[in-house]
Amino acid sequence: MTSFSFRRDIVTRPILQWARGVMPALSQTEREALEAGDTWWDAALFTGDPDWNELLALPKARLSAEEQAFLDGPVDELCAMLDDWKITWETRDLPPDAWDFLKSRRFFGMIIPKPYGGLGFSAFGHAEIVRKIATRSVSAAVTAMVPNSLGPGELILRFGTKAQQDHWLPRLADGREVPAFGLTSAEAGSDAGSMVDEGVVCRRMWKGQEALGIRLNWSKRYITLGPVCTVLGLAFKLRDPDRLLGGEEDIGITCALVPTDTPGVEIGRRHLPAFQTFQNGPNQGKDVFIPMDLVIGGVERAGQGWKMLMTALAAGRGISLPALSGAAAAFSALTTGSYARIRSQFNTPIGKFEGVQERLARIAGSAYLIDAARRLTCVGLDQGRHPSVISALLKSGATERMRVVVNDAMDVHGGKAVIEGPRNYLGSQYRAIPVGITVEGANILTRSLMVFGQGAIRAHPFMLSEILAIGEEDRAKGLADFDAVFWKHVAHALRTGLRAWGRSWTGGLSSPAPEAGRATGFYRRMGRYSAAFALTSDIALLTLGGTLKRKEMLSGRLGDILSELYFLSGALKRWEDEGRQDADFPLLRWCMETGFATIEQRFDDVFANLPNRLAGWLLRAAILPLGPRRRGPPDHVTTACAELLLHPSPTRDRLIENVYVGGKDEAVGRLIDAFERVVATQPIHDRLRAQKIRHWRDAIDGGWLTREEIAALRAADAAVAEVIAVDDFAPEDLAAPSAPTPWREAEARRDAVAAPH
């Protein structure tokens, strides 16, 4: 019997009763999602007082010698095999030699440890490989990344039995097995709990003997590698109506391995996702029987599928899609900066027009920022962490920035990027945008439900413990647990309130910061915004309780603040890791000023829309007493960032590192050749301009140019003309093919279904 406690029994008890009334109980799916993965730098930001020295003490993301050799060797060999125009518009698949190369060089086994025949690469090595391939072909990058992301390999490695690991991992590593994972269905998209795909425990014959197993019926769609896979990882709801496993009838979401040559499995049909031609399509299974030893992790893992998936996703979402985003941003920086340098209008390179420079600066700054946050996350993953909230905000934030960057690149290129053909090097990146935005958690719901919704519970120093205490069935234990954590939360909130007020009213000057040279002031402002975010989160949770998760616009804005704080942390870490390069400082400042403006605007929006108006007014008075003051980077910083893309420099090289260019007989190779020729002949143009000679051809007869200079100028002009040219086609080349096209087949099937019988 517990002794009487005045605080616990008189003060805390009614608070707990109130909390039980306003905080809904966690569903099993929510609980499993929260228990999956762990926290990391997001938790430091949620404290309101992150230790910046802890951030700077993290190791720099580096490739091992073996990973660098693979990037410079097999990855370049693979890229040389790929012609994205042919892959997209002619064969609609990777060439057979590329498929064979992917398997033989173990691209599908990057995450599989060497004892099982895989490459055993780090998260950063894996990400850099995907990133480089994506600068050549998004379809090839997706093909290489999916077996190393959410799927059978990752799940077997983490949760599989020893027998499953010994059998499947070597076969996945060397390409004997091609994996896919079936999760999404027509009924279950973001809401996996609405899944109707079902497995029933039963006894049937398997390879000539009666076996305990599962009868499966499913219909999945959007499954990458599904049309060509040999083993399908499958998520389904498992039932045991005859209690053959000795437990409950409804066991829950379960993951199993289904060899696709099993009777009843149907694969092969394809989707065309935004005309990206990686293998993707629907699959079905009717009365498919598999033995229980094909449940990933064995019968003991039955019903744990959702938690397994969320844990695996916490890592995969932090690698693959940010790598694609980083590739698109770096590729856009290389091509758009080069094109803006060689393309002239009104006798001026278009990159010198301020309207274009705004876009160039955003491309350069975003490329710097995406890769910075991506590298920081890879460091955490390589330390063995599985930060679910960080992975969600990184995927969402990186792909949204990718969308902006590629659109900017399209705008600067104009018609050059609009006209399809082998000369168009941007079209595929543009068409791929919706794929990254949608997969592995659609950005709309990731932003509005997951980033702050899960972060407020998972990364907050006390919230998860309080919620678990509120839901504790043993009321005495729940009261004791709640009493222990609630008053710590109160003390933390009071400290946070004072900290946020003090740092805001001093403009961040009272925030602690490491000695970081020109970047020291940025740390102080980050400390100010972190404290303000922690205070605002607590007040929002206090005044809204469980209804906050239904206030998706408020939750989305708070999630934006957390996301900005994380991305900006990555930018500060990158600048430090790369040796505080003065030439890179305009990029860092552009990122920080842009992020600070976004943060202040989101705070302003939150305060204006909090249902409790007194709380909104008090928060505004404490945190933004003068309203939003940050307006983004000044014009001279924007110009400096744009200029970095227009001229060769070590800073530009760091931005576009590991972008595959190809030979001078290819579109990007021709662009870079023209860029280099234009840069090399610029001093000649400058000399002639000083003599008031408008065009170099006007100087030929006057003896102003040597024979070698004339040849160089002619070659540069020819190279530029070749790059500016766009494709055109004879009418017969664009005529409808006589053979049935995929869309005509789809229309015919639809008409057949709709026809009266």
PDB file of N, CA and C in Angstrom, residues 617-700:
ATOM      1  N   TRP A 617      -2.128  35.667 -27.926  1.00  0.00           N
ATOM      2  CA  TRP A 617      -1.647  37.016 -27.650  1.00  0.00           C
ATOM      3  C   TRP A 617      -0.410  36.988 -26.756  1.00  0.00           C
ATOM      4  N   LEU A 618      -0.439  36.159 -25.709  1.00  0.00           N
ATOM      5  CA  LEU A 618       0.704  36.075 -24.790  1.00  0.00           C
ATOM      6  C   LEU A 618       1.944  35.532 -25.493  1.00  0.00           C
ATOM      7  N   LEU A 619       1.758  34.518 -26.360  1.00  0.00           N
ATOM      8  CA  LEU A 619       2.901  33.974 -27.098  1.00  0.00           C
ATOM      9  C   LEU A 619       3.480  35.023 -28.039  1.00  0.00           C
ATOM     10  N   ARG A 620       2.621  35.752 -28.697  1.00  0.00           N
ATOM     11  CA  ARG A 620       3.117  36.792 -29.599  1.00  0.00           C
ATOM     12  C   ARG A 620       3.910  37.852 -28.821  1.00  0.00           C
ATOM     13  N   ALA A 621       3.393  38.251 -27.677  1.00  0.00           N
ATOM     14  CA  ALA A 621       4.076  39.264 -26.873  1.00  0.00           C
ATOM     15  C   ALA A 621       5.436  38.768 -26.404  1.00  0.00           C
ATOM     16  N   ALA A 622       5.530  37.472 -26.092  1.00  0.00           N
ATOM     17  CA  ALA A 622       6.791  36.920 -25.586  1.00  0.00           C
ATOM     18  C   ALA A 622       7.788  36.648 -26.696  1.00  0.00           C
ATOM     19  N   ILE A 623       7.310  36.184 -27.854  1.00  0.00           N
ATOM     20  CA  ILE A 623       8.210  35.633 -28.876  1.00  0.00           C
ATOM     21  C   ILE A 623       8.399  36.566 -30.070  1.00  0.00           C
ATOM     22  N   LEU A 624       7.327  37.206 -30.517  1.00  0.00           N
ATOM     23  CA  LEU A 624       7.422  38.127 -31.655  1.00  0.00           C
ATOM     24  C   LEU A 624       6.813  39.477 -31.270  1.00  0.00           C
ATOM     25  N   PRO A 625       7.415  40.165 -30.306  1.00  0.00           N
ATOM     26  CA  PRO A 625       6.796  41.406 -29.826  1.00  0.00           C
ATOM     27  C   PRO A 625       6.671  42.466 -30.915  1.00  0.00           C
ATOM     28  N   LEU A 626       7.546  42.434 -31.919  1.00  0.00           N
ATOM     29  CA  LEU A 626       7.498  43.408 -33.005  1.00  0.00           C
ATOM     30  C   LEU A 626       6.990  42.788 -34.303  1.00  0.00           C
ATOM     31  N   GLY A 627       6.468  41.570 -34.208  1.00  0.00           N
ATOM     32  CA  GLY A 627       6.008  40.885 -35.404  1.00  0.00           C
ATOM     33  C   GLY A 627       7.173  40.260 -36.156  1.00  0.00           C
ATOM     34  N   PRO A 628       6.886  39.590 -37.270  1.00  0.00           N
ATOM     35  CA  PRO A 628       7.972  38.993 -38.061  1.00  0.00           C
ATOM     36  C   PRO A 628       8.913  40.067 -38.588  1.00  0.00           C
ATOM     37  N   ARG A 629      10.210  39.894 -38.333  1.00  0.00           N
ATOM     38  CA  ARG A 629      11.190  40.910 -38.730  1.00  0.00           C
ATOM     39  C   ARG A 629      12.120  40.428 -39.844  1.00  0.00           C
ATOM     40  N   ARG A 630      12.197  39.109 -40.023  1.00  0.00           N
ATOM     41  CA  ARG A 630      13.110  38.547 -41.015  1.00  0.00           C
ATOM     42  C   ARG A 630      12.434  38.507 -42.383  1.00  0.00           C
ATOM     43  N   ARG A 631      13.119  38.999 -43.385  1.00  0.00           N
ATOM     44  CA  ARG A 631      12.530  39.095 -44.723  1.00  0.00           C
ATOM     45  C   ARG A 631      13.268  38.250 -45.747  1.00  0.00           C
ATOM     46  N   GLY A 632      14.167  37.386 -45.298  1.00  0.00           N
ATOM     47  CA  GLY A 632      14.932  36.588 -46.239  1.00  0.00           C
ATOM     48  C   GLY A 632      16.257  37.249 -46.571  1.00  0.00           C
ATOM     49  N   PRO A 633      17.026  36.623 -47.447  1.00  0.00           N
ATOM     50  CA  PRO A 633      18.372  37.131 -47.744  1.00  0.00           C
ATOM     51  C   PRO A 633      18.327  38.464 -48.484  1.00  0.00           C
ATOM     52  N   PRO A 634      19.258  39.365 -48.184  1.00  0.00           N
ATOM     53  CA  PRO A 634      19.322  40.626 -48.943  1.00  0.00           C
ATOM     54  C   PRO A 634      19.773  40.372 -50.382  1.00  0.00           C
ATOM     55  N   ASP A 635      19.547  41.354 -51.235  1.00  0.00           N
ATOM     56  CA  ASP A 635      19.808  41.166 -52.664  1.00  0.00           C
ATOM     57  C   ASP A 635      21.269  40.846 -52.965  1.00  0.00           C
ATOM     58  N   HIS A 636      22.195  41.446 -52.228  1.00  0.00           N
ATOM     59  CA  HIS A 636      23.606  41.193 -52.550  1.00  0.00           C
ATOM     60  C   HIS A 636      23.998  39.752 -52.235  1.00  0.00           C
ATOM     61  N   VAL A 637      23.331  39.133 -51.259  1.00  0.00           N
ATOM     62  CA  VAL A 637      23.588  37.718 -50.973  1.00  0.00           C
ATOM     63  C   VAL A 637      22.995  36.850 -52.082  1.00  0.00           C
ATOM     64  N   THR A 638      21.807  37.206 -52.528  1.00  0.00           N
ATOM     65  CA  THR A 638      21.193  36.487 -53.644  1.00  0.00           C
ATOM     66  C   THR A 638      22.088  36.545 -54.877  1.00  0.00           C
ATOM     67  N   THR A 639      22.603  37.724 -55.187  1.00  0.00           N
ATOM     68  CA  THR A 639      23.491  37.871 -56.345  1.00  0.00           C
ATOM     69  C   THR A 639      24.753  37.033 -56.175  1.00  0.00           C
ATOM     70  N   ALA A 640      25.325  37.049 -54.983  1.00  0.00           N
ATOM     71  CA  ALA A 640      26.552  36.286 -54.740  1.00  0.00           C
ATOM     72  C   ALA A 640      26.315  34.790 -54.932  1.00  0.00           C
ATOM     73  N   CYS A 641      25.170  34.289 -54.469  1.00  0.00           N
ATOM     74  CA  CYS A 641      24.857  32.863 -54.636  1.00  0.00           C
ATOM     75  C   CYS A 641      24.669  32.520 -56.111  1.00  0.00           C
ATOM     76  N   ALA A 642      23.989  33.386 -56.836  1.00  0.00           N
ATOM     77  CA  ALA A 642      23.788  33.142 -58.267  1.00  0.00           C
ATOM     78  C   ALA A 642      25.117  33.111 -59.004  1.00  0.00           C
ATOM     79  N   GLU A 643      26.001  34.047 -58.683  1.00  0.00           N
ATOM     80  CA  GLU A 643      27.293  34.110 -59.364  1.00  0.00           C
ATOM     81  C   GLU A 643      28.112  32.838 -59.144  1.00  0.00           C
ATOM     82  N   LEU A 644      27.910  32.163 -58.026  1.00  0.00           N
ATOM     83  CA  LEU A 644      28.657  30.932 -57.761  1.00  0.00           C
ATOM     84  C   LEU A 644      28.364  29.848 -58.795  1.00  0.00           C
ATOM     85  N   LEU A 645      27.177  29.883 -59.396  1.00  0.00           N
ATOM     86  CA  LEU A 645      26.835  28.883 -60.406  1.00  0.00           C
ATOM     87  C   LEU A 645      27.317  29.269 -61.798  1.00  0.00           C
ATOM     88  N   LEU A 646      27.723  30.510 -61.971  1.00  0.00           N
ATOM     89  CA  LEU A 646      28.073  30.999 -63.304  1.00  0.00           C
ATOM     90  C   LEU A 646      29.558  30.924 -63.611  1.00  0.00           C
ATOM     91  N   HIS A 647      30.368  30.585 -62.600  1.00  0.00           N
ATOM     92  CA  HIS A 647      31.816  30.588 -62.789  1.00  0.00           C
ATOM     93  C   HIS A 647      32.420  29.349 -62.118  1.00  0.00           C
ATOM     94  N   PRO A 648      33.437  28.758 -62.713  1.00  0.00           N
ATOM     95  CA  PRO A 648      34.113  27.626 -62.057  1.00  0.00           C
ATOM     96  C   PRO A 648      34.754  28.077 -60.746  1.00  0.00           C
ATOM     97  N   SER A 649      34.626  27.233 -59.723  1.00  0.00           N
ATOM     98  CA  SER A 649      35.236  27.539 -58.432  1.00  0.00           C
ATOM     99  C   SER A 649      35.152  26.296 -57.554  1.00  0.00           C
ATOM    100  N   PRO A 650      35.966  26.212 -56.509  1.00  0.00           N
ATOM    101  CA  PRO A 650      35.838  25.092 -55.568  1.00  0.00           C
ATOM    102  C   PRO A 650      34.454  25.026 -54.918  1.00  0.00           C
ATOM    103  N   THR A 651      33.843  26.190 -54.667  1.00  0.00           N
ATOM    104  CA  THR A 651      32.489  26.191 -54.087  1.00  0.00           C
ATOM    105  C   THR A 651      31.505  25.531 -55.041  1.00  0.00           C
ATOM    106  N   ARG A 652      31.561  25.897 -56.307  1.00  0.00           N
ATOM    107  CA  ARG A 652      30.683  25.283 -57.301  1.00  0.00           C
ATOM    108  C   ARG A 652      30.941  23.778 -57.380  1.00  0.00           C
ATOM    109  N   ASP A 653      32.213  23.392 -57.318  1.00  0.00           N
ATOM    110  CA  ASP A 653      32.546  21.959 -57.362  1.00  0.00           C
ATOM    111  C   ASP A 653      31.941  21.212 -56.181  1.00  0.00           C
ATOM    112  N   ARG A 654      31.940  21.848 -55.008  1.00  0.00           N
ATOM    113  CA  ARG A 654      31.354  21.184 -53.838  1.00  0.00           C
ATOM    114  C   ARG A 654      29.840  21.025 -54.005  1.00  0.00           C
ATOM    115  N   LEU A 655      29.194  22.008 -54.625  1.00  0.00           N
ATOM    116  CA  LEU A 655      27.744  21.934 -54.823  1.00  0.00           C
ATOM    117  C   LEU A 655      27.352  20.828 -55.788  1.00  0.00           C
ATOM    118  N   ILE A 656      28.155  20.616 -56.825  1.00  0.00           N
ATOM    119  CA  ILE A 656      27.781  19.690 -57.899  1.00  0.00           C
ATOM    120  C   ILE A 656      28.582  18.399 -57.839  1.00  0.00           C
ATOM    121  N   GLU A 657      29.173  18.130 -56.695  1.00  0.00           N
ATOM    122  CA  GLU A 657      29.999  16.933 -56.544  1.00  0.00           C
ATOM    123  C   GLU A 657      29.195  15.673 -56.888  1.00  0.00           C
ATOM    124  N   ASN A 658      29.852  14.775 -57.624  1.00  0.00           N
ATOM    125  CA  ASN A 658      29.283  13.469 -57.983  1.00  0.00           C
ATOM    126  C   ASN A 658      28.031  13.560 -58.858  1.00  0.00           C
ATOM    127  N   VAL A 659      27.930  14.616 -59.641  1.00  0.00           N
ATOM    128  CA  VAL A 659      26.920  14.647 -60.701  1.00  0.00           C
ATOM    129  C   VAL A 659      27.537  13.995 -61.932  1.00  0.00           C
ATOM    130  N   TYR A 660      26.848  13.006 -62.497  1.00  0.00           N
ATOM    131  CA  TYR A 660      27.380  12.326 -63.674  1.00  0.00           C
ATOM    132  C   TYR A 660      27.148  13.201 -64.907  1.00  0.00           C
ATOM    133  N   VAL A 661      28.216  13.414 -65.688  1.00  0.00           N
ATOM    134  CA  VAL A 661      28.140  14.313 -66.832  1.00  0.00           C
ATOM    135  C   VAL A 661      28.032  13.556 -68.148  1.00  0.00           C
ATOM    136  N   GLY A 662      28.802  12.513 -68.326  1.00  0.00           N
ATOM    137  CA  GLY A 662      28.788  11.799 -69.602  1.00  0.00           C
ATOM    138  C   GLY A 662      29.732  12.432 -70.612  1.00  0.00           C
ATOM    139  N   GLY A 663      29.776  11.846 -71.815  1.00  0.00           N
ATOM    140  CA  GLY A 663      30.709  12.299 -72.838  1.00  0.00           C
ATOM    141  C   GLY A 663      30.221  13.519 -73.588  1.00  0.00           C
ATOM    142  N   LYS A 664      31.105  14.076 -74.433  1.00  0.00           N
ATOM    143  CA  LYS A 664      30.775  15.282 -75.183  1.00  0.00           C
ATOM    144  C   LYS A 664      29.798  15.017 -76.324  1.00  0.00           C
ATOM    145  N   ASP A 665      29.486  13.750 -76.556  1.00  0.00           N
ATOM    146  CA  ASP A 665      28.477  13.423 -77.557  1.00  0.00           C
ATOM    147  C   ASP A 665      27.088  13.297 -76.943  1.00  0.00           C
ATOM    148  N   GLU A 666      26.968  13.659 -75.650  1.00  0.00           N
ATOM    149  CA  GLU A 666      25.689  13.568 -74.949  1.00  0.00           C
ATOM    150  C   GLU A 666      25.268  14.969 -74.492  1.00  0.00           C
ATOM    151  N   ALA A 667      23.983  15.095 -74.133  1.00  0.00           N
ATOM    152  CA  ALA A 667      23.417  16.426 -73.880  1.00  0.00           C
ATOM    153  C   ALA A 667      24.141  17.172 -72.767  1.00  0.00           C
ATOM    154  N   VAL A 668      24.316  16.545 -71.606  1.00  0.00           N
ATOM    155  CA  VAL A 668      24.958  17.254 -70.490  1.00  0.00           C
ATOM    156  C   VAL A 668      26.432  17.473 -70.780  1.00  0.00           C
ATOM    157  N   GLY A 669      27.079  16.488 -71.395  1.00  0.00           N
ATOM    158  CA  GLY A 669      28.484  16.650 -71.753  1.00  0.00           C
ATOM    159  C   GLY A 669      28.699  17.802 -72.711  1.00  0.00           C
ATOM    160  N   ARG A 670      27.795  17.961 -73.688  1.00  0.00           N
ATOM    161  CA  ARG A 670      27.898  19.097 -74.612  1.00  0.00           C
ATOM    162  C   ARG A 670      27.710  20.422 -73.884  1.00  0.00           C
ATOM    163  N   LEU A 671      26.785  20.440 -72.917  1.00  0.00           N
ATOM    164  CA  LEU A 671      26.554  21.663 -72.138  1.00  0.00           C
ATOM    165  C   LEU A 671      27.809  22.063 -71.376  1.00  0.00           C
ATOM    166  N   ILE A 672      28.432  21.111 -70.717  1.00  0.00           N
ATOM    167  CA  ILE A 672      29.629  21.434 -69.924  1.00  0.00           C
ATOM    168  C   ILE A 672      30.779  21.841 -70.831  1.00  0.00           C
ATOM    169  N   ASP A 673      30.887  21.206 -71.982  1.00  0.00           N
ATOM    170  CA  ASP A 673      31.925  21.596 -72.942  1.00  0.00           C
ATOM    171  C   ASP A 673      31.717  23.044 -73.388  1.00  0.00           C
ATOM    172  N   ALA A 674      30.467  23.398 -73.698  1.00  0.00           N
ATOM    173  CA  ALA A 674      30.179  24.773 -74.110  1.00  0.00           C
ATOM    174  C   ALA A 674      30.470  25.754 -72.975  1.00  0.00           C
ATOM    175  N   PHE A 675      30.091  25.389 -71.755  1.00  0.00           N
ATOM    176  CA  PHE A 675      30.354  26.241 -70.592  1.00  0.00           C
ATOM    177  C   PHE A 675      31.848  26.507 -70.449  1.00  0.00           C
ATOM    178  N   GLU A 676      32.642  25.461 -70.546  1.00  0.00           N
ATOM    179  CA  GLU A 676      34.087  25.615 -70.389  1.00  0.00           C
ATOM    180  C   GLU A 676      34.677  26.474 -71.501  1.00  0.00           C
ATOM    181  N   ARG A 677      34.168  26.333 -72.717  1.00  0.00           N
ATOM    182  CA  ARG A 677      34.672  27.150 -73.837  1.00  0.00           C
ATOM    183  C   ARG A 677      34.287  28.618 -73.659  1.00  0.00           C
ATOM    184  N   VAL A 678      33.070  28.863 -73.206  1.00  0.00           N
ATOM    185  CA  VAL A 678      32.631  30.245 -72.989  1.00  0.00           C
ATOM    186  C   VAL A 678      33.460  30.897 -71.884  1.00  0.00           C
ATOM    187  N   VAL A 679      33.696  30.162 -70.805  1.00  0.00           N
ATOM    188  CA  VAL A 679      34.500  30.715 -69.708  1.00  0.00           C
ATOM    189  C   VAL A 679      35.924  30.993 -70.186  1.00  0.00           C
ATOM    190  N   ALA A 680      36.479  30.066 -70.969  1.00  0.00           N
ATOM    191  CA  ALA A 680      37.863  30.219 -71.436  1.00  0.00           C
ATOM    192  C   ALA A 680      38.021  31.411 -72.372  1.00  0.00           C
ATOM    193  N   THR A 681      36.992  31.723 -73.156  1.00  0.00           N
ATOM    194  CA  THR A 681      37.098  32.844 -74.104  1.00  0.00           C
ATOM    195  C   THR A 681      36.600  34.165 -73.531  1.00  0.00           C
ATOM    196  N   GLN A 682      36.133  34.176 -72.310  1.00  0.00           N
ATOM    197  CA  GLN A 682      35.607  35.401 -71.714  1.00  0.00           C
ATOM    198  C   GLN A 682      36.636  36.533 -71.670  1.00  0.00           C
ATOM    199  N   PRO A 683      37.904  36.255 -71.338  1.00  0.00           N
ATOM    200  CA  PRO A 683      38.878  37.357 -71.342  1.00  0.00           C
ATOM    201  C   PRO A 683      39.003  38.047 -72.705  1.00  0.00           C
ATOM    202  N   ILE A 684      38.823  37.290 -73.789  1.00  0.00           N
ATOM    203  CA  ILE A 684      38.879  37.902 -75.126  1.00  0.00           C
ATOM    204  C   ILE A 684      37.713  38.873 -75.289  1.00  0.00           C
ATOM    205  N   HIS A 685      36.520  38.428 -74.901  1.00  0.00           N
ATOM    206  CA  HIS A 685      35.342  39.301 -74.987  1.00  0.00           C
ATOM    207  C   HIS A 685      35.529  40.551 -74.130  1.00  0.00           C
ATOM    208  N   ASP A 686      36.101  40.364 -72.934  1.00  0.00           N
ATOM    209  CA  ASP A 686      36.310  41.520 -72.049  1.00  0.00           C
ATOM    210  C   ASP A 686      37.275  42.524 -72.692  1.00  0.00           C
ATOM    211  N   ARG A 687      38.303  42.019 -73.337  1.00  0.00           N
ATOM    212  CA  ARG A 687      39.281  42.901 -73.982  1.00  0.00           C
ATOM    213  C   ARG A 687      38.647  43.679 -75.131  1.00  0.00           C
ATOM    214  N   LEU A 688      37.811  42.971 -75.905  1.00  0.00           N
ATOM    215  CA  LEU A 688      37.156  43.644 -77.029  1.00  0.00           C
ATOM    216  C   LEU A 688      36.123  44.659 -76.545  1.00  0.00           C
ATOM    217  N   ARG A 689      35.429  44.308 -75.480  1.00  0.00           N
ATOM    218  CA  ARG A 689      34.420  45.227 -74.956  1.00  0.00           C
ATOM    219  C   ARG A 689      35.084  46.519 -74.454  1.00  0.00           C
ATOM    220  N   ALA A 690      36.272  46.396 -73.898  1.00  0.00           N
ATOM    221  CA  ALA A 690      36.987  47.594 -73.436  1.00  0.00           C
ATOM    222  C   ALA A 690      37.338  48.510 -74.605  1.00  0.00           C
ATOM    223  N   GLN A 691      37.403  47.909 -75.805  1.00  0.00           N
ATOM    224  CA  GLN A 691      37.680  48.701 -77.008  1.00  0.00           C
ATOM    225  C   GLN A 691      36.396  49.103 -77.742  1.00  0.00           C
ATOM    226  N   LYS A 692      35.252  48.923 -77.059  1.00  0.00           N
ATOM    227  CA  LYS A 692      33.941  49.279 -77.614  1.00  0.00           C
ATOM    228  C   LYS A 692      33.571  48.429 -78.836  1.00  0.00           C
ATOM    229  N   ILE A 693      34.150  47.241 -78.929  1.00  0.00           N
ATOM    230  CA  ILE A 693      33.824  46.313 -80.014  1.00  0.00           C
ATOM    231  C   ILE A 693      32.738  45.381 -79.513  1.00  0.00           C
ATOM    232  N   ARG A 694      31.591  45.432 -80.136  1.00  0.00           N
ATOM    233  CA  ARG A 694      30.413  44.760 -79.591  1.00  0.00           C
ATOM    234  C   ARG A 694      30.457  43.256 -79.808  1.00  0.00           C
ATOM    235  N   HIS A 695      30.903  42.809 -80.977  1.00  0.00           N
ATOM    236  CA  HIS A 695      30.931  41.378 -81.279  1.00  0.00           C
ATOM    237  C   HIS A 695      32.302  41.015 -81.831  1.00  0.00           C
ATOM    238  N   TRP A 696      32.751  39.849 -81.457  1.00  0.00           N
ATOM    239  CA  TRP A 696      34.117  39.485 -81.838  1.00  0.00           C
ATOM    240  C   TRP A 696      34.308  39.423 -83.352  1.00  0.00           C
ATOM    241  N   ARG A 697      33.248  39.127 -84.112  1.00  0.00           N
ATOM    242  CA  ARG A 697      33.392  39.053 -85.568  1.00  0.00           C
ATOM    243  C   ARG A 697      33.732  40.430 -86.164  1.00  0.00           C
ATOM    244  N   ASP A 698      33.322  41.470 -85.443  1.00  0.00           N
ATOM    245  CA  ASP A 698      33.648  42.821 -85.915  1.00  0.00           C
ATOM    246  C   ASP A 698      35.121  43.156 -85.731  1.00  0.00           C
ATOM    247  N   ALA A 699      35.836  42.332 -84.978  1.00  0.00           N
ATOM    248  CA  ALA A 699      37.246  42.615 -84.678  1.00  0.00           C
ATOM    249  C   ALA A 699      38.201  41.831 -85.563  1.00  0.00           C
ATOM    250  N   ILE A 700      37.657  40.965 -86.426  1.00  0.00           N
ATOM    251  CA  ILE A 700      38.543  40.112 -87.215  1.00  0.00           C
ATOM    252  C   ILE A 700      39.403  40.941 -88.165  1.00  0.00           C
TER     253      ILE A 700
END
